[in-house]
């Protein structure tokens, strides 16, 4: 048994896998006013930090919610405002931090912090960080910040007193900005055997079936009809001077289409004719033959070929040859025009 053959209508031309097509970008600005009073107010509140409002990054994920936390002396980040944003180790300390809502699914993040200076420009604090937050068996928050992992705390290494007198505090206010890029993972390793996050795309190339087109034979086929006289419906007789008469079996539909003179002759002179013969008396037989060859082929080379052949066959008769040559030249010039 032979293996079946496949005849594809298309073939794969290009394959692409993208790991950035679902990345969502967001920036958030947070202003803290009355900075010189913040320590006293936080003491009254019983906490070491203040927090921003919650903001979304990827609206398609209910857990893609964030808040910023600011601790003036790099203390505890337990803000005691929303339990969903406090599921991390109690002793985590820092000056400024980004907290993601508690979740047990993984996500991919890139974030960077900025602080506005006295001229109103945002200047970066630390480098951009790109992290893969792994999926977990338990619900927990992701927390990231410029000085979480350093022993020295403080905005750009400044103490709180130095910060109050710096270019970062304008009218007793400080303004932070965070830029976030996130690619949420909607699958959990416990539920699926494999997680694949690349988005595949393919481009197919249509494959046109190859058909071998044979060379045209129309010209040769039409000339064959004339030479062999197949399916002819009219006879063209050349009677000219002392030259031997010649008769050609032709086709009225072809000659009528190709020549207005023949069309008129077939319409009028042959209307009463029962023999279907058209007699031509003013053109030598070689010239008429050359004319018919041209009308059937639309090729002037055929005219020259016929005139050469007919001229050489009559060369033995000097009188006939001279007469035929002159008439043939005239016919050739007439056809060319």
Short mmCIF file of C-alpha atoms in Angstrom, two decimals:
data_model
loop_
_atom_site.label_atom_id
_atom_site.label_comp_id
_atom_site.label_asym_id
_atom_site.label_seq_id
_atom_site.Cartn_x
_atom_site.Cartn_y
_atom_site.Cartn_z
CA UNK A 1 0.00 0.00 0.00
CA UNK A 2 1.36 3.38 -1.03
CA UNK A 3 1.51 6.30 1.35
CA UNK A 4 -1.07 8.91 0.30
CA UNK A 5 0.30 12.13 -1.14
CA UNK A 6 -0.74 15.51 0.12
CA UNK A 7 -1.39 18.45 -2.19
CA UNK A 8 -1.29 21.54 0.04
CA UNK A 9 -3.10 24.68 -1.09
CA UNK A 10 -0.84 26.81 1.15
CA UNK A 11 2.50 26.54 2.89
CA UNK A 12 3.80 28.07 6.13
CA UNK A 13 5.92 31.11 5.24
CA UNK A 14 6.56 32.75 8.62
CA UNK A 15 6.08 31.92 12.30
CA UNK A 16 6.18 34.49 15.12
CA UNK A 17 5.94 34.18 18.88
CA UNK A 18 5.47 37.37 20.92
CA UNK A 19 6.01 37.74 24.64
CA UNK A 20 5.05 41.42 24.76
CA UNK A 21 1.67 41.54 23.02
CA UNK A 22 -0.26 41.51 26.32
CA UNK A 23 1.92 43.95 28.27
CA UNK A 24 -0.10 46.80 29.81
CA UNK A 25 1.61 50.11 30.68
CA UNK A 26 0.51 52.56 33.34
CA UNK A 27 1.94 55.48 35.31
CA UNK A 28 0.64 56.84 38.60
CA UNK A 29 1.44 60.14 40.34
CA UNK A 30 1.08 60.61 44.10
CA UNK A 31 1.55 63.87 45.98
CA UNK A 32 2.10 64.00 49.74
CA UNK A 33 1.38 67.47 51.20
CA UNK A 34 2.27 68.90 54.61
CA UNK A 35 5.41 66.80 54.71
CA UNK A 36 6.81 68.60 57.79
CA UNK A 37 3.80 67.39 59.81
CA UNK A 38 3.75 63.78 58.58
CA UNK A 39 5.73 62.25 61.45
CA UNK A 40 3.47 63.71 64.12
CA UNK A 41 0.32 62.71 62.26
CA UNK A 42 1.54 59.14 61.67
CA UNK A 43 2.39 58.84 65.37
CA UNK A 44 -1.17 59.77 66.18
CA UNK A 45 -2.36 57.14 63.66
CA UNK A 46 -0.12 54.49 65.20
CA UNK A 47 1.79 53.61 62.05
CA UNK A 48 5.14 54.45 60.42
CA UNK A 49 3.94 55.06 56.84
CA UNK A 50 1.19 56.60 54.75
CA UNK A 51 -0.37 55.15 51.60
CA UNK A 52 -1.88 56.28 48.31
CA UNK A 53 -5.23 55.34 46.90
CA UNK A 54 -5.51 52.01 45.09
CA UNK A 55 -5.03 52.18 41.30
CA UNK A 56 -5.42 49.61 38.49
CA UNK A 57 -2.88 48.57 35.89
CA UNK A 58 -4.45 45.71 33.91
CA UNK A 59 -8.23 46.13 34.11
CA UNK A 60 -8.78 42.56 32.89
CA UNK A 61 -7.30 41.13 36.10
CA UNK A 62 -9.08 41.74 39.41
CA UNK A 63 -5.78 41.40 41.28
CA UNK A 64 -3.86 43.92 39.15
CA UNK A 65 -4.34 46.65 41.78
CA UNK A 66 -1.55 48.66 43.39
CA UNK A 67 -0.81 51.30 45.99
CA UNK A 68 2.24 53.35 46.92
CA UNK A 69 3.50 53.53 50.50
CA UNK A 70 5.80 56.24 51.92
CA UNK A 71 7.62 55.97 55.24
CA UNK A 72 9.54 59.20 56.02
CA UNK A 73 12.25 57.41 58.03
CA UNK A 74 12.30 54.12 56.11
CA UNK A 75 10.25 52.27 58.70
CA UNK A 76 7.62 49.53 58.53
CA UNK A 77 5.41 49.38 55.45
CA UNK A 78 2.43 47.96 57.34
CA UNK A 79 0.00 50.79 56.59
CA UNK A 80 -3.03 49.19 58.29
CA UNK A 81 -5.45 50.45 55.64
CA UNK A 82 -6.39 47.45 53.49
CA UNK A 83 -5.78 43.80 54.39
CA UNK A 84 -5.39 42.89 50.71
CA UNK A 85 -2.26 45.06 50.59
CA UNK A 86 -0.66 43.93 53.85
CA UNK A 87 0.02 40.25 53.19
CA UNK A 88 3.81 40.41 53.39
CA UNK A 89 6.44 39.99 56.11
CA UNK A 90 5.97 42.38 59.04
CA UNK A 91 9.60 43.50 59.27
CA UNK A 92 9.79 44.75 55.66
CA UNK A 93 11.04 48.35 55.79
CA UNK A 94 11.70 51.07 53.20
CA UNK A 95 11.10 54.70 52.30
CA UNK A 96 8.96 54.25 49.17
CA UNK A 97 7.36 51.01 48.02
CA UNK A 98 4.97 49.66 45.42
CA UNK A 99 2.55 47.04 46.76
CA UNK A 100 0.45 44.74 44.55
CA UNK A 101 -2.84 43.31 45.74
CA UNK A 102 -2.57 39.87 47.38
CA UNK A 103 -2.83 37.03 44.85
CA UNK A 104 -1.59 33.48 44.40
CA UNK A 105 -1.22 33.74 40.61
CA UNK A 106 2.03 34.80 38.98
CA UNK A 107 2.65 38.01 37.08
CA UNK A 108 5.49 39.76 35.27
CA UNK A 109 6.40 43.31 36.22
CA UNK A 110 8.68 46.15 35.23
CA UNK A 111 8.57 49.21 37.49
CA UNK A 112 10.54 52.37 38.18
CA UNK A 113 10.19 55.23 40.67
CA UNK A 114 10.52 58.98 40.05
CA UNK A 115 10.54 62.09 42.25
CA UNK A 116 9.65 65.60 41.07
CA UNK A 117 12.31 68.28 41.62
CA UNK A 118 11.94 72.03 42.18
CA UNK A 119 11.74 72.68 38.41
CA UNK A 120 8.83 70.30 38.04
CA UNK A 121 10.79 67.54 36.28
CA UNK A 122 10.49 63.91 37.35
CA UNK A 123 13.88 62.34 37.98
CA UNK A 124 14.35 58.61 38.47
CA UNK A 125 15.19 57.10 41.83
CA UNK A 126 16.95 53.84 41.13
CA UNK A 127 16.96 51.70 38.01
CA UNK A 128 13.96 50.03 36.39
CA UNK A 129 13.40 46.56 37.80
CA UNK A 130 11.89 43.70 35.83
CA UNK A 131 10.73 40.72 37.88
CA UNK A 132 8.80 37.51 37.40
CA UNK A 133 6.50 37.15 40.39
CA UNK A 134 5.96 33.39 40.78
CA UNK A 135 2.65 31.69 41.45
CA UNK A 136 2.18 30.56 45.05
CA UNK A 137 0.14 28.05 47.02
CA UNK A 138 -0.91 30.85 49.34
CA UNK A 139 -2.14 34.41 48.80
CA UNK A 140 0.53 37.10 49.21
CA UNK A 141 1.45 40.62 48.09
CA UNK A 142 4.35 41.65 45.90
CA UNK A 143 6.35 44.56 47.36
CA UNK A 144 9.10 46.46 45.53
CA UNK A 145 11.04 49.62 46.33
CA UNK A 146 14.38 51.38 45.78
CA UNK A 147 15.76 50.88 49.31
CA UNK A 148 13.95 47.76 50.56
CA UNK A 149 17.10 45.66 50.27
CA UNK A 150 19.62 48.27 51.40
CA UNK A 151 20.70 48.87 54.96
CA UNK A 152 20.70 52.65 54.55
CA UNK A 153 17.23 54.12 54.11
CA UNK A 154 16.03 57.46 52.86
CA UNK A 155 15.14 59.17 49.58
CA UNK A 156 18.40 59.36 47.56
CA UNK A 157 20.15 58.47 50.85
CA UNK A 158 18.90 61.64 52.59
CA UNK A 159 17.73 61.69 56.17
CA UNK A 160 14.23 63.02 56.73
CA UNK A 161 15.60 66.33 57.98
CA UNK A 162 17.80 66.64 54.89
CA UNK A 163 14.84 65.76 52.68
CA UNK A 164 12.72 68.58 54.11
CA UNK A 165 15.33 71.12 53.02
CA UNK A 166 16.08 69.56 49.63
CA UNK A 167 14.95 70.35 46.08
CA UNK A 168 12.50 67.44 46.27
CA UNK A 169 10.20 69.26 48.68
CA UNK A 170 8.32 72.25 47.25
CA UNK A 171 5.81 74.14 49.39
CA UNK A 172 6.06 71.41 52.02
CA UNK A 173 4.95 68.80 49.43
CA UNK A 174 6.68 65.92 47.68
CA UNK A 175 5.46 64.21 44.50
CA UNK A 176 6.23 60.65 43.44
CA UNK A 177 5.60 58.86 40.16
CA UNK A 178 5.78 55.19 39.36
CA UNK A 179 5.82 53.65 35.86
CA UNK A 180 4.57 50.09 35.63
CA UNK A 181 4.47 47.53 32.86
CA UNK A 182 2.63 44.31 33.63
CA UNK A 183 1.94 41.02 31.87
CA UNK A 184 -0.55 39.07 33.95
CA UNK A 185 -0.44 35.26 34.10
CA UNK A 186 -3.99 33.89 34.07
CA UNK A 187 -3.02 30.22 34.53
CA UNK A 188 -1.90 28.53 37.74
CA UNK A 189 0.61 25.66 37.74
CA UNK A 190 -1.66 23.60 39.96
CA UNK A 191 -4.45 23.67 37.35
CA UNK A 192 -2.59 23.17 34.07
CA UNK A 193 0.32 20.84 33.22
CA UNK A 194 2.19 23.50 31.24
CA UNK A 195 2.03 27.27 31.12
CA UNK A 196 2.86 28.90 27.79
CA UNK A 197 2.73 32.69 27.66
CA UNK A 198 4.02 33.45 24.15
CA UNK A 199 1.41 34.48 21.62
CA UNK A 200 2.01 32.61 18.37
CA UNK A 201 1.15 33.93 14.95
CA UNK A 202 1.68 32.37 11.54
CA UNK A 203 1.66 33.63 7.98
CA UNK A 204 0.72 31.27 5.18
CA UNK A 205 1.72 31.57 1.56
CA UNK A 206 -0.94 30.56 -0.92
CA UNK A 207 0.35 27.98 -3.30
CA UNK A 208 -1.14 28.33 -6.77
CA UNK A 209 -1.42 24.98 -8.55
CA UNK A 210 1.13 24.88 -11.34
CA UNK A 211 -0.44 24.50 -14.80
CA UNK A 212 1.83 24.17 -17.82
CA UNK A 213 0.42 26.33 -20.60
CA UNK A 214 1.37 24.96 -24.03
CA UNK A 215 2.66 27.37 -26.69
CA UNK A 216 0.10 28.94 -28.98
CA UNK A 217 -0.73 27.05 -32.20
CA UNK A 218 -3.52 29.33 -33.39
CA UNK A 219 -1.53 30.80 -36.28
CA UNK A 220 -0.39 27.40 -37.55
CA UNK A 221 -3.90 25.93 -37.13
CA UNK A 222 -5.54 28.69 -39.17
CA UNK A 223 -2.91 28.45 -41.92
CA UNK A 224 -3.47 24.70 -42.02
CA UNK A 225 -7.19 25.29 -42.68
CA UNK A 226 -6.27 27.42 -45.69
CA UNK A 227 -3.56 25.14 -47.11
CA UNK A 228 -5.51 21.91 -46.64
CA UNK A 229 -8.90 23.42 -47.49
CA UNK A 230 -10.64 21.73 -44.55
CA UNK A 231 -14.18 22.91 -43.84
CA UNK A 232 -13.92 25.54 -46.59
CA UNK A 233 -17.12 27.14 -47.86
CA UNK A 234 -15.82 29.32 -50.68
CA UNK A 235 -13.34 29.08 -53.57
CA UNK A 236 -11.15 32.06 -54.48
CA UNK A 237 -10.07 31.86 -58.14
CA UNK A 238 -7.22 33.99 -59.45
CA UNK A 239 -7.39 34.66 -63.22
CA UNK A 240 -4.70 37.09 -64.34
CA UNK A 241 -3.40 37.67 -67.85
CA UNK A 242 -1.48 34.72 -69.32
CA UNK A 243 -0.68 33.24 -65.90
CA UNK A 244 -2.15 29.86 -65.13
CA UNK A 245 -5.35 30.25 -63.07
CA UNK A 246 -5.14 29.23 -59.38
CA UNK A 247 -7.93 28.30 -56.99
CA UNK A 248 -7.79 28.51 -53.17
CA UNK A 249 -10.26 26.87 -50.79
CA UNK A 250 -11.05 29.48 -48.11
CA UNK A 251 -13.53 30.35 -45.35
CA UNK A 252 -15.95 33.25 -45.62
CA UNK A 253 -16.16 33.82 -41.87
CA UNK A 254 -12.38 34.31 -41.53
CA UNK A 255 -11.96 36.45 -44.65
CA UNK A 256 -15.02 38.60 -43.84
CA UNK A 257 -13.65 39.30 -40.37
CA UNK A 258 -10.14 40.08 -41.62
CA UNK A 259 -10.95 42.09 -44.78
CA UNK A 260 -13.68 44.63 -45.53
CA UNK A 261 -13.14 44.03 -49.28
CA UNK A 262 -13.83 40.30 -48.96
CA UNK A 263 -16.77 40.99 -46.64
CA UNK A 264 -18.36 43.25 -49.24
CA UNK A 265 -17.65 40.78 -52.06
CA UNK A 266 -19.24 37.89 -50.16
CA UNK A 267 -22.24 40.05 -49.36
CA UNK A 268 -22.96 41.27 -52.87
CA UNK A 269 -21.18 39.41 -55.67
CA UNK A 270 -21.84 35.90 -54.32
CA UNK A 271 -25.44 36.44 -53.27
CA UNK A 272 -26.72 34.85 -56.53
CA UNK A 273 -23.81 32.43 -56.99
CA UNK A 274 -24.54 28.73 -56.64
CA UNK A 275 -20.92 27.63 -57.06
CA UNK A 276 -19.64 29.67 -54.08
CA UNK A 277 -16.70 30.87 -56.19
CA UNK A 278 -15.22 34.36 -56.12
CA UNK A 279 -13.10 35.22 -59.18
CA UNK A 280 -10.31 37.77 -58.85
CA UNK A 281 -8.91 39.13 -62.14
CA UNK A 282 -6.70 42.04 -61.11
CA UNK A 283 -4.19 40.25 -58.85
CA UNK A 284 -1.64 37.61 -59.93
CA UNK A 285 -2.03 34.20 -58.28
CA UNK A 286 1.18 34.51 -56.18
CA UNK A 287 0.04 37.89 -54.83
CA UNK A 288 -3.43 36.54 -53.99
CA UNK A 289 -1.92 33.53 -52.25
CA UNK A 290 0.37 35.82 -50.23
CA UNK A 291 -2.61 37.98 -49.30
CA UNK A 292 -4.61 34.97 -48.09
CA UNK A 293 -1.67 33.74 -46.01
CA UNK A 294 -1.41 37.15 -44.36
CA UNK A 295 -5.14 37.30 -43.61
CA UNK A 296 -5.04 33.85 -41.96
CA UNK A 297 -1.84 34.44 -39.92
CA UNK A 298 -1.52 38.22 -39.41
CA UNK A 299 2.18 37.67 -40.06
CA UNK A 300 3.97 39.62 -42.79
CA UNK A 301 6.80 37.07 -42.78
CA UNK A 302 4.31 34.65 -44.36
CA UNK A 303 3.80 37.13 -47.22
CA UNK A 304 7.52 37.29 -47.95
CA UNK A 305 7.85 33.54 -47.66
CA UNK A 306 5.06 32.89 -50.21
CA UNK A 307 6.42 35.47 -52.66
CA UNK A 308 9.92 34.00 -52.44
CA UNK A 309 8.62 30.48 -53.02
CA UNK A 310 6.36 31.46 -55.89
CA UNK A 311 9.05 33.68 -57.45
CA UNK A 312 11.65 30.87 -57.44
CA UNK A 313 9.20 28.34 -58.94
CA UNK A 314 8.51 30.64 -61.91
CA UNK A 315 12.10 31.79 -62.45
CA UNK A 316 12.52 29.33 -65.35
CA UNK A 317 9.97 31.31 -67.39
CA UNK A 318 11.54 34.74 -68.00
CA UNK A 319 8.43 36.41 -69.24
CA UNK A 320 6.18 34.85 -66.59
CA UNK A 321 8.83 35.42 -63.90
CA UNK A 322 9.14 39.11 -64.66
CA UNK A 323 5.37 39.61 -64.73
CA UNK A 324 4.88 37.62 -61.53
CA UNK A 325 7.69 39.42 -59.72
CA UNK A 326 6.24 42.85 -60.49
CA UNK A 327 2.75 41.86 -59.46
CA UNK A 328 4.03 40.17 -56.31
CA UNK A 329 5.97 43.27 -55.26
CA UNK A 330 2.89 45.40 -55.73
CA UNK A 331 0.79 43.01 -53.64
CA UNK A 332 3.43 42.95 -50.90
CA UNK A 333 3.48 46.77 -50.74
CA UNK A 334 -0.33 46.89 -50.74
CA UNK A 335 -0.60 44.42 -47.85
CA UNK A 336 2.08 46.23 -45.84
CA UNK A 337 0.10 49.46 -46.11
#
